[in-house]
Amino acid sequence: AGEAGTYPVLLAGGTAAWAVDLRELVPGLDALRLAGGGAVRVISQQVDTRRWTGADTDVGLTSRPGGGTALALVVQHLGVAQAGLGLPRQFIAAAAWQADRLMADADAWLVEADLPLSADRSFPVRAGTEYRAAVGGWGFAIRAGWRRDLADTGAPGLAAGLGIRRLAGRFPFGLDYAWVPFGELGTRHAIALTLGIRPPATRQSEETPAEAPLGAPVWVFYPLRGEKFHKDIELTRAAEVTVKVLDERGLEAVVLFPTASRGAGTMTVLWDGRLAGGAWADLDHTYVIVVQTGQSTQYFEVTPKDE
């Protein structure tokens, strides 16, 4: 602007990320459903004819204690970026809540808020909401958010976006767009392309204590088409009943029916293919549904599939 005229400001980046379930590594904390991960990012920035390139690293920890609630703590900018200059270290505490099956069997509404903390800036509270739905093997999302720090540029602080996801297959992918007004600095249009790599299907090891009896059938259902696993359980007398889904490592993936007393009669066990937090189960992987009624336990191997 001014005597220099106008010139382009371009920013591009690529990120590789990996996350692991920490329940096997941190025994005794299964109820917290801890997961940890890291990301390495390559950044390129150009202002007029000058260009800088560098790398950056983030690490994070999440917990899903249940009830649709998720908590997270992230440390950003552990690397060096932009011509050897370090980006300001930043700590982010976040919380989210998700409600499932609002208007359909495969939709969800998410509300999130986070607080970035760093030594060189005030507390720019951020919040956002997202509604998403799955149709067949595809997912669609619409988003809105608010950032307090955008008000410093004269912008209203509001932002919006949308996304599309291919949920099925070995290589799920997504495309996201965000519209972010920056007041006097103009408007940013951000586009992100995401590619996932789904692990190959494996069978449970013989050591898994919750493995179904040898020769038991594997139930196949198609959750992305709205189909659910369905099984009627006959209770001959009143009993304490618990129903859980275990993953291929024997770890609890989701609680379908918390421990509660039920009277004699027929109890229907349903699973729509969602895990704790609302994520889809890995397609073509085998899970075990454990139905404990009093002193008796039944196991059902199930495999969600796309087609």
mmCIF file of C-alpha atoms in Angstrom:
data_model
loop_
_atom_site.group_PDB
_atom_site.id
_atom_site.type_symbol
_atom_site.label_atom_id
_atom_site.label_comp_id
_atom_site.label_asym_id
_atom_site.label_seq_id
_atom_site.Cartn_x
_atom_site.Cartn_y
_atom_site.Cartn_z
ATOM 1 C CA ALA A 1 0.000 0.000 0.000
ATOM 2 C CA GLY A 2 1.021 3.699 -0.130
ATOM 3 C CA GLU A 3 3.943 4.670 -2.319
ATOM 4 C CA ALA A 4 4.979 1.037 -2.706
ATOM 5 C CA GLY A 5 1.708 0.243 -4.462
ATOM 6 C CA THR A 6 0.141 -3.203 -4.082
ATOM 7 C CA TYR A 7 1.957 -6.540 -3.934
ATOM 8 C CA PRO A 8 1.076 -10.187 -3.243
ATOM 9 C CA VAL A 9 1.313 -11.846 0.168
ATOM 10 C CA LEU A 10 1.281 -15.640 -0.213
ATOM 11 C CA LEU A 11 1.455 -18.345 2.445
ATOM 12 C CA ALA A 12 1.594 -22.101 1.813
ATOM 13 C CA GLY A 13 2.292 -25.047 4.066
ATOM 14 C CA GLY A 14 2.317 -28.832 4.153
ATOM 15 C CA THR A 15 1.830 -30.893 7.316
ATOM 16 C CA ALA A 16 2.455 -34.552 8.175
ATOM 17 C CA ALA A 17 0.802 -35.733 11.404
ATOM 18 C CA TRP A 18 0.545 -38.957 13.407
ATOM 19 C CA ALA A 19 -1.448 -39.890 16.515
ATOM 20 C CA VAL A 20 -1.438 -42.930 18.820
ATOM 21 C CA ASP A 21 -3.797 -44.348 21.434
ATOM 22 C CA LEU A 22 -2.025 -43.996 24.790
ATOM 23 C CA ARG A 23 -4.191 -46.430 26.751
ATOM 24 C CA GLU A 24 -1.765 -49.273 26.092
ATOM 25 C CA LEU A 25 1.183 -47.152 27.231
ATOM 26 C CA VAL A 26 -0.482 -45.503 30.260
ATOM 27 C CA PRO A 27 -2.259 -48.287 32.192
ATOM 28 C CA GLY A 28 -5.019 -47.427 34.641
ATOM 29 C CA LEU A 29 -6.269 -44.384 32.719
ATOM 30 C CA ASP A 30 -8.609 -46.124 30.278
ATOM 31 C CA ALA A 31 -11.566 -43.963 31.318
ATOM 32 C CA LEU A 32 -9.771 -40.826 30.073
ATOM 33 C CA ARG A 33 -9.262 -42.290 26.562
ATOM 34 C CA LEU A 34 -5.920 -40.538 26.154
ATOM 35 C CA ALA A 35 -4.332 -40.045 22.742
ATOM 36 C CA GLY A 36 -1.172 -38.187 21.802
ATOM 37 C CA GLY A 37 0.291 -36.986 18.548
ATOM 38 C CA GLY A 38 2.649 -34.695 16.734
ATOM 39 C CA ALA A 39 2.842 -32.766 13.486
ATOM 40 C CA VAL A 40 5.719 -31.494 11.361
ATOM 41 C CA ARG A 41 4.962 -28.576 9.089
ATOM 42 C CA VAL A 42 6.875 -27.013 6.192
ATOM 43 C CA ILE A 43 6.033 -23.347 5.642
ATOM 44 C CA SER A 44 6.660 -21.067 2.678
ATOM 45 C CA GLN A 45 5.843 -17.356 2.769
ATOM 46 C CA GLN A 46 6.263 -14.724 0.092
ATOM 47 C CA VAL A 47 5.855 -10.937 0.410
ATOM 48 C CA ASP A 48 6.266 -9.230 -2.945
ATOM 49 C CA THR A 49 9.442 -10.845 -4.353
ATOM 50 C CA ARG A 50 10.957 -11.997 -1.030
ATOM 51 C CA ARG A 51 10.405 -15.587 0.092
ATOM 52 C CA TRP A 52 11.117 -17.462 3.343
ATOM 53 C CA THR A 53 10.894 -21.206 3.974
ATOM 54 C CA GLY A 54 11.212 -23.175 7.199
ATOM 55 C CA ALA A 55 9.869 -25.985 9.385
ATOM 56 C CA ASP A 56 7.704 -26.129 12.484
ATOM 57 C CA THR A 57 6.542 -28.787 14.958
ATOM 58 C CA ASP A 58 3.476 -29.202 17.194
ATOM 59 C CA VAL A 59 2.652 -31.838 19.823
ATOM 60 C CA GLY A 60 -0.671 -32.487 21.512
ATOM 61 C CA LEU A 61 -2.647 -34.597 23.967
ATOM 62 C CA THR A 62 -6.386 -35.321 23.895
ATOM 63 C CA SER A 63 -8.848 -36.939 26.291
ATOM 64 C CA ARG A 64 -12.409 -38.139 25.628
ATOM 65 C CA PRO A 65 -13.894 -38.883 29.063
ATOM 66 C CA GLY A 66 -17.371 -39.539 27.640
ATOM 67 C CA GLY A 67 -20.678 -37.784 27.164
ATOM 68 C CA GLY A 68 -19.523 -36.292 23.878
ATOM 69 C CA THR A 69 -16.867 -34.208 25.669
ATOM 70 C CA ALA A 70 -13.281 -33.852 24.459
ATOM 71 C CA LEU A 71 -10.363 -31.986 26.073
ATOM 72 C CA ALA A 72 -7.027 -31.100 24.497
ATOM 73 C CA LEU A 73 -3.678 -29.483 25.257
ATOM 74 C CA VAL A 74 -1.373 -28.481 22.386
ATOM 75 C CA VAL A 75 2.118 -26.990 22.306
ATOM 76 C CA GLN A 76 2.835 -25.191 19.030
ATOM 77 C CA HIS A 77 5.963 -23.914 17.306
ATOM 78 C CA LEU A 78 8.659 -26.175 18.729
ATOM 79 C CA GLY A 79 10.693 -25.920 15.545
ATOM 80 C CA VAL A 80 12.449 -23.144 13.663
ATOM 81 C CA ALA A 81 10.748 -21.405 10.780
ATOM 82 C CA GLN A 82 11.109 -18.444 8.461
ATOM 83 C CA ALA A 83 14.803 -18.027 7.661
ATOM 84 C CA GLY A 84 16.037 -19.256 11.067
ATOM 85 C CA LEU A 85 13.697 -17.116 13.156
ATOM 86 C CA GLY A 86 11.727 -19.069 15.742
ATOM 87 C CA LEU A 87 7.951 -18.669 15.821
ATOM 88 C CA PRO A 88 6.547 -17.667 19.232
ATOM 89 C CA ARG A 89 5.928 -20.687 21.467
ATOM 90 C CA GLN A 90 2.218 -21.132 22.072
ATOM 91 C CA PHE A 91 0.162 -23.307 24.426
ATOM 92 C CA ILE A 92 -3.476 -24.033 23.584
ATOM 93 C CA ALA A 93 -6.076 -25.436 25.979
ATOM 94 C CA ALA A 94 -9.311 -26.519 24.317
ATOM 95 C CA ALA A 95 -12.643 -28.156 25.075
ATOM 96 C CA ALA A 96 -15.360 -29.463 22.783
ATOM 97 C CA TRP A 97 -18.784 -31.058 23.048
ATOM 98 C CA GLN A 98 -20.544 -33.097 20.385
ATOM 99 C CA ALA A 99 -24.150 -34.230 19.984
ATOM 100 C CA ASP A 100 -24.908 -37.071 17.571
ATOM 101 C CA ARG A 101 -27.941 -38.102 15.514
ATOM 102 C CA LEU A 102 -29.829 -34.811 15.573
ATOM 103 C CA MET A 103 -31.777 -35.041 12.312
ATOM 104 C CA ALA A 104 -30.397 -38.264 10.832
ATOM 105 C CA ASP A 105 -28.568 -41.443 11.840
ATOM 106 C CA ALA A 106 -25.201 -40.122 10.625
ATOM 107 C CA ASP A 107 -25.021 -36.452 11.572
ATOM 108 C CA ALA A 108 -23.452 -34.509 14.446
ATOM 109 C CA TRP A 109 -23.181 -30.995 15.872
ATOM 110 C CA LEU A 110 -19.889 -29.913 17.441
ATOM 111 C CA VAL A 111 -19.162 -26.857 19.631
ATOM 112 C CA GLU A 112 -15.544 -25.968 20.487
ATOM 113 C CA ALA A 113 -13.634 -23.243 22.339
ATOM 114 C CA ASP A 114 -9.910 -22.796 22.876
ATOM 115 C CA LEU A 115 -7.520 -20.377 24.523
ATOM 116 C CA PRO A 116 -4.033 -19.821 23.049
ATOM 117 C CA LEU A 117 -1.451 -18.694 25.619
ATOM 118 C CA SER A 118 1.868 -17.094 24.676
ATOM 119 C CA ALA A 119 4.250 -14.604 26.252
ATOM 120 C CA ASP A 120 3.957 -11.906 23.585
ATOM 121 C CA ARG A 121 0.191 -11.543 23.175
ATOM 122 C CA SER A 122 -3.080 -11.214 25.060
ATOM 123 C CA PHE A 123 -5.603 -14.029 25.421
ATOM 124 C CA PRO A 124 -7.317 -14.289 22.004
ATOM 125 C CA VAL A 125 -10.260 -16.541 22.857
ATOM 126 C CA ARG A 126 -11.538 -18.521 19.884
ATOM 127 C CA ALA A 127 -14.740 -20.514 19.430
ATOM 128 C CA GLY A 128 -16.417 -22.395 16.638
ATOM 129 C CA THR A 129 -19.251 -24.702 15.701
ATOM 130 C CA GLU A 130 -19.710 -27.319 13.009
ATOM 131 C CA TYR A 131 -22.618 -29.346 11.684
ATOM 132 C CA ARG A 132 -21.694 -32.415 9.657
ATOM 133 C CA ALA A 133 -23.555 -35.274 8.056
ATOM 134 C CA ALA A 134 -22.617 -38.436 6.172
ATOM 135 C CA VAL A 135 -24.392 -39.618 3.048
ATOM 136 C CA GLY A 136 -23.151 -42.956 1.803
ATOM 137 C CA GLY A 137 -19.364 -42.883 1.853
ATOM 138 C CA TRP A 138 -19.206 -39.056 1.820
ATOM 139 C CA GLY A 139 -19.265 -36.516 4.629
ATOM 140 C CA PHE A 140 -20.246 -32.836 4.422
ATOM 141 C CA ALA A 141 -19.700 -30.051 6.958
ATOM 142 C CA ILE A 142 -20.592 -26.394 7.407
ATOM 143 C CA ARG A 143 -18.719 -24.284 9.956
ATOM 144 C CA ALA A 144 -18.770 -20.882 11.672
ATOM 145 C CA GLY A 145 -16.310 -19.376 14.117
ATOM 146 C CA TRP A 146 -15.230 -16.312 16.055
ATOM 147 C CA ARG A 147 -11.720 -15.085 16.840
ATOM 148 C CA ARG A 148 -11.144 -12.267 19.292
ATOM 149 C CA ASP A 149 -7.751 -11.354 17.805
ATOM 150 C CA LEU A 150 -9.325 -10.557 14.413
ATOM 151 C CA ALA A 151 -11.003 -7.542 16.009
ATOM 152 C CA ASP A 152 -7.566 -5.879 16.196
ATOM 153 C CA THR A 153 -7.628 -5.571 12.390
ATOM 154 C CA GLY A 154 -11.046 -3.914 12.340
ATOM 155 C CA ALA A 155 -12.793 -7.137 11.303
ATOM 156 C CA PRO A 156 -15.944 -8.397 13.076
ATOM 157 C CA GLY A 157 -14.042 -11.482 14.227
ATOM 158 C CA LEU A 158 -16.347 -13.892 12.404
ATOM 159 C CA ALA A 159 -15.282 -16.598 9.964
ATOM 160 C CA ALA A 160 -17.075 -19.327 8.033
ATOM 161 C CA GLY A 161 -16.261 -22.395 6.003
ATOM 162 C CA LEU A 162 -17.344 -25.707 4.584
ATOM 163 C CA GLY A 163 -15.803 -29.097 3.945
ATOM 164 C CA ILE A 164 -16.268 -32.357 2.097
ATOM 165 C CA ARG A 165 -14.830 -35.757 3.013
ATOM 166 C CA ARG A 166 -14.514 -39.153 1.356
ATOM 167 C CA LEU A 167 -14.915 -41.370 4.423
ATOM 168 C CA ALA A 168 -14.488 -44.817 2.929
ATOM 169 C CA GLY A 169 -11.651 -46.698 1.309
ATOM 170 C CA ARG A 170 -7.985 -47.178 2.151
ATOM 171 C CA PHE A 171 -7.155 -43.520 1.367
ATOM 172 C CA PRO A 172 -9.895 -41.210 2.686
ATOM 173 C CA PHE A 173 -9.488 -37.563 1.668
ATOM 174 C CA GLY A 174 -11.040 -34.167 2.257
ATOM 175 C CA LEU A 175 -11.254 -30.639 0.897
ATOM 176 C CA ASP A 176 -11.922 -27.629 3.150
ATOM 177 C CA TYR A 177 -12.499 -23.929 2.453
ATOM 178 C CA ALA A 178 -12.488 -21.072 4.965
ATOM 179 C CA TRP A 179 -13.445 -17.394 4.550
ATOM 180 C CA VAL A 180 -11.738 -15.139 7.122
ATOM 181 C CA PRO A 181 -12.179 -11.305 7.000
ATOM 182 C CA PHE A 182 -9.115 -9.398 8.284
ATOM 183 C CA GLY A 183 -10.569 -5.880 8.233
ATOM 184 C CA GLU A 184 -8.091 -3.382 6.821
ATOM 185 C CA LEU A 185 -5.841 -6.243 5.692
ATOM 186 C CA GLY A 186 -8.491 -7.680 3.390
ATOM 187 C CA THR A 187 -10.016 -11.153 3.331
ATOM 188 C CA ARG A 188 -8.235 -14.484 3.470
ATOM 189 C CA HIS A 189 -9.517 -17.419 1.441
ATOM 190 C CA ALA A 190 -7.956 -20.627 2.772
ATOM 191 C CA ILE A 191 -8.117 -24.000 1.020
ATOM 192 C CA ALA A 192 -6.871 -27.254 2.583
ATOM 193 C CA LEU A 193 -6.559 -30.705 1.035
ATOM 194 C CA THR A 194 -6.299 -33.674 3.432
ATOM 195 C CA LEU A 195 -5.250 -37.232 2.579
ATOM 196 C CA GLY A 196 -5.545 -40.056 5.100
ATOM 197 C CA ILE A 197 -3.954 -43.503 5.139
ATOM 198 C CA ARG A 198 -6.124 -46.156 6.759
ATOM 199 C CA PRO A 199 -4.205 -49.109 8.287
ATOM 200 C CA PRO A 200 -4.796 -52.447 6.553
ATOM 201 C CA ALA A 201 -7.356 -54.745 8.087
ATOM 202 C CA THR A 202 -5.985 -57.204 10.626
ATOM 203 C CA ARG A 203 -7.488 -59.921 12.749
ATOM 204 C CA GLN A 204 -7.422 -59.965 16.529
ATOM 205 C CA SER A 205 -4.492 -61.702 18.138
ATOM 206 C CA GLU A 206 -5.081 -64.900 20.045
ATOM 207 C CA GLU A 207 -3.988 -63.145 23.223
ATOM 208 C CA THR A 208 -6.927 -60.731 23.128
ATOM 209 C CA PRO A 209 -9.090 -61.762 26.086
ATOM 210 C CA ALA A 210 -12.313 -60.575 24.479
ATOM 211 C CA GLU A 211 -11.988 -62.618 21.295
ATOM 212 C CA ALA A 212 -15.181 -64.330 20.245
ATOM 213 C CA PRO A 213 -15.363 -68.126 20.481
ATOM 214 C CA LEU A 214 -13.646 -70.013 17.683
ATOM 215 C CA GLY A 215 -15.971 -70.547 14.741
ATOM 216 C CA ALA A 216 -18.421 -67.798 15.710
ATOM 217 C CA PRO A 217 -19.743 -65.876 12.685
ATOM 218 C CA VAL A 218 -18.454 -62.394 11.927
ATOM 219 C CA TRP A 219 -21.366 -59.979 11.575
ATOM 220 C CA VAL A 220 -20.989 -57.570 8.640
ATOM 221 C CA PHE A 221 -22.921 -54.302 8.382
ATOM 222 C CA TYR A 222 -22.673 -51.108 6.318
ATOM 223 C CA PRO A 223 -22.793 -48.026 8.606
ATOM 224 C CA LEU A 224 -22.167 -45.418 5.869
ATOM 225 C CA ARG A 225 -25.421 -46.530 4.252
ATOM 226 C CA GLY A 226 -27.290 -46.135 7.536
ATOM 227 C CA GLU A 227 -27.230 -49.856 8.383
ATOM 228 C CA LYS A 228 -26.620 -50.866 12.010
ATOM 229 C CA PHE A 229 -25.462 -53.971 13.834
ATOM 230 C CA HIS A 230 -28.623 -55.428 15.408
ATOM 231 C CA LYS A 231 -28.871 -58.232 17.951
ATOM 232 C CA ASP A 232 -31.646 -59.200 20.356
ATOM 233 C CA ILE A 233 -30.475 -60.533 23.736
ATOM 234 C CA GLU A 234 -32.874 -62.577 25.862
ATOM 235 C CA LEU A 235 -32.672 -61.958 29.620
ATOM 236 C CA THR A 236 -34.242 -64.770 31.633
ATOM 237 C CA ARG A 237 -33.998 -62.794 34.859
ATOM 238 C CA ALA A 238 -33.128 -59.288 36.080
ATOM 239 C CA ALA A 239 -29.400 -58.544 35.904
ATOM 240 C CA GLU A 240 -26.750 -55.839 35.688
ATOM 241 C CA VAL A 241 -26.061 -55.302 31.984
ATOM 242 C CA THR A 242 -23.082 -53.675 30.249
ATOM 243 C CA VAL A 243 -22.471 -53.486 26.486
ATOM 244 C CA LYS A 244 -19.120 -52.314 25.055
ATOM 245 C CA VAL A 245 -17.286 -52.322 21.730
ATOM 246 C CA LEU A 246 -13.604 -53.318 21.802
ATOM 247 C CA ASP A 247 -11.131 -52.607 19.034
ATOM 248 C CA GLU A 248 -8.665 -55.084 17.530
ATOM 249 C CA ARG A 249 -6.264 -54.602 20.446
ATOM 250 C CA GLY A 250 -8.947 -55.388 23.019
ATOM 251 C CA LEU A 251 -9.244 -51.725 24.078
ATOM 252 C CA GLU A 252 -12.605 -50.138 24.783
ATOM 253 C CA ALA A 253 -13.732 -48.165 21.717
ATOM 254 C CA VAL A 254 -17.210 -47.084 22.844
ATOM 255 C CA VAL A 255 -19.773 -47.949 25.525
ATOM 256 C CA LEU A 256 -23.110 -48.812 23.933
ATOM 257 C CA PHE A 257 -24.912 -49.435 27.218
ATOM 258 C CA PRO A 258 -23.431 -48.298 30.560
ATOM 259 C CA THR A 259 -23.796 -50.670 33.506
ATOM 260 C CA ALA A 260 -27.416 -50.621 34.628
ATOM 261 C CA SER A 261 -30.049 -52.998 35.956
ATOM 262 C CA ARG A 262 -32.514 -54.479 33.462
ATOM 263 C CA GLY A 263 -35.453 -56.753 34.011
ATOM 264 C CA ALA A 264 -36.217 -60.036 32.280
ATOM 265 C CA GLY A 265 -37.161 -59.807 28.618
ATOM 266 C CA THR A 266 -35.626 -58.913 25.261
ATOM 267 C CA MET A 267 -32.884 -56.318 25.050
ATOM 268 C CA THR A 268 -31.834 -55.007 21.622
ATOM 269 C CA VAL A 269 -28.164 -54.183 21.062
ATOM 270 C CA LEU A 270 -27.580 -51.620 18.296
ATOM 271 C CA TRP A 271 -24.309 -50.194 16.971
ATOM 272 C CA ASP A 272 -24.264 -47.617 14.177
ATOM 273 C CA GLY A 273 -20.500 -47.802 13.591
ATOM 274 C CA ARG A 274 -19.575 -44.715 15.633
ATOM 275 C CA LEU A 275 -16.796 -44.719 18.229
ATOM 276 C CA ALA A 276 -16.386 -42.538 21.317
ATOM 277 C CA GLY A 277 -16.327 -38.883 20.243
ATOM 278 C CA GLY A 278 -18.409 -39.541 17.121
ATOM 279 C CA ALA A 279 -15.675 -40.758 14.767
ATOM 280 C CA TRP A 280 -16.449 -43.620 12.407
ATOM 281 C CA ALA A 281 -15.016 -47.041 13.132
ATOM 282 C CA ASP A 282 -12.288 -48.247 10.785
ATOM 283 C CA LEU A 283 -13.965 -49.933 7.868
ATOM 284 C CA ASP A 284 -12.980 -53.537 7.097
ATOM 285 C CA HIS A 285 -11.589 -53.917 10.633
ATOM 286 C CA THR A 286 -13.067 -56.428 13.062
ATOM 287 C CA TYR A 287 -14.428 -55.249 16.414
ATOM 288 C CA VAL A 288 -15.848 -57.239 19.327
ATOM 289 C CA ILE A 289 -19.139 -56.325 20.983
ATOM 290 C CA VAL A 290 -19.126 -57.561 24.586
ATOM 291 C CA VAL A 291 -22.491 -58.070 26.286
ATOM 292 C CA GLN A 292 -22.132 -58.777 30.005
ATOM 293 C CA THR A 293 -25.319 -59.814 31.827
ATOM 294 C CA GLY A 294 -24.677 -60.606 35.454
ATOM 295 C CA GLN A 295 -22.033 -63.361 35.512
ATOM 296 C CA SER A 296 -22.532 -64.265 31.839
ATOM 297 C CA THR A 297 -20.658 -62.687 28.920
ATOM 298 C CA GLN A 298 -21.366 -62.945 25.198
ATOM 299 C CA TYR A 299 -19.015 -61.877 22.397
ATOM 300 C CA PHE A 300 -19.941 -60.845 18.859
ATOM 301 C CA GLU A 301 -17.336 -60.137 16.180
ATOM 302 C CA VAL A 302 -18.517 -57.400 13.829
ATOM 303 C CA THR A 303 -16.945 -55.802 10.762
ATOM 304 C CA PRO A 304 -18.202 -52.450 9.423
ATOM 305 C CA LYS A 305 -17.796 -52.229 5.654
ATOM 306 C CA ASP A 306 -18.250 -49.673 2.916
ATOM 307 C CA GLU A 307 -19.368 -51.909 0.070
#
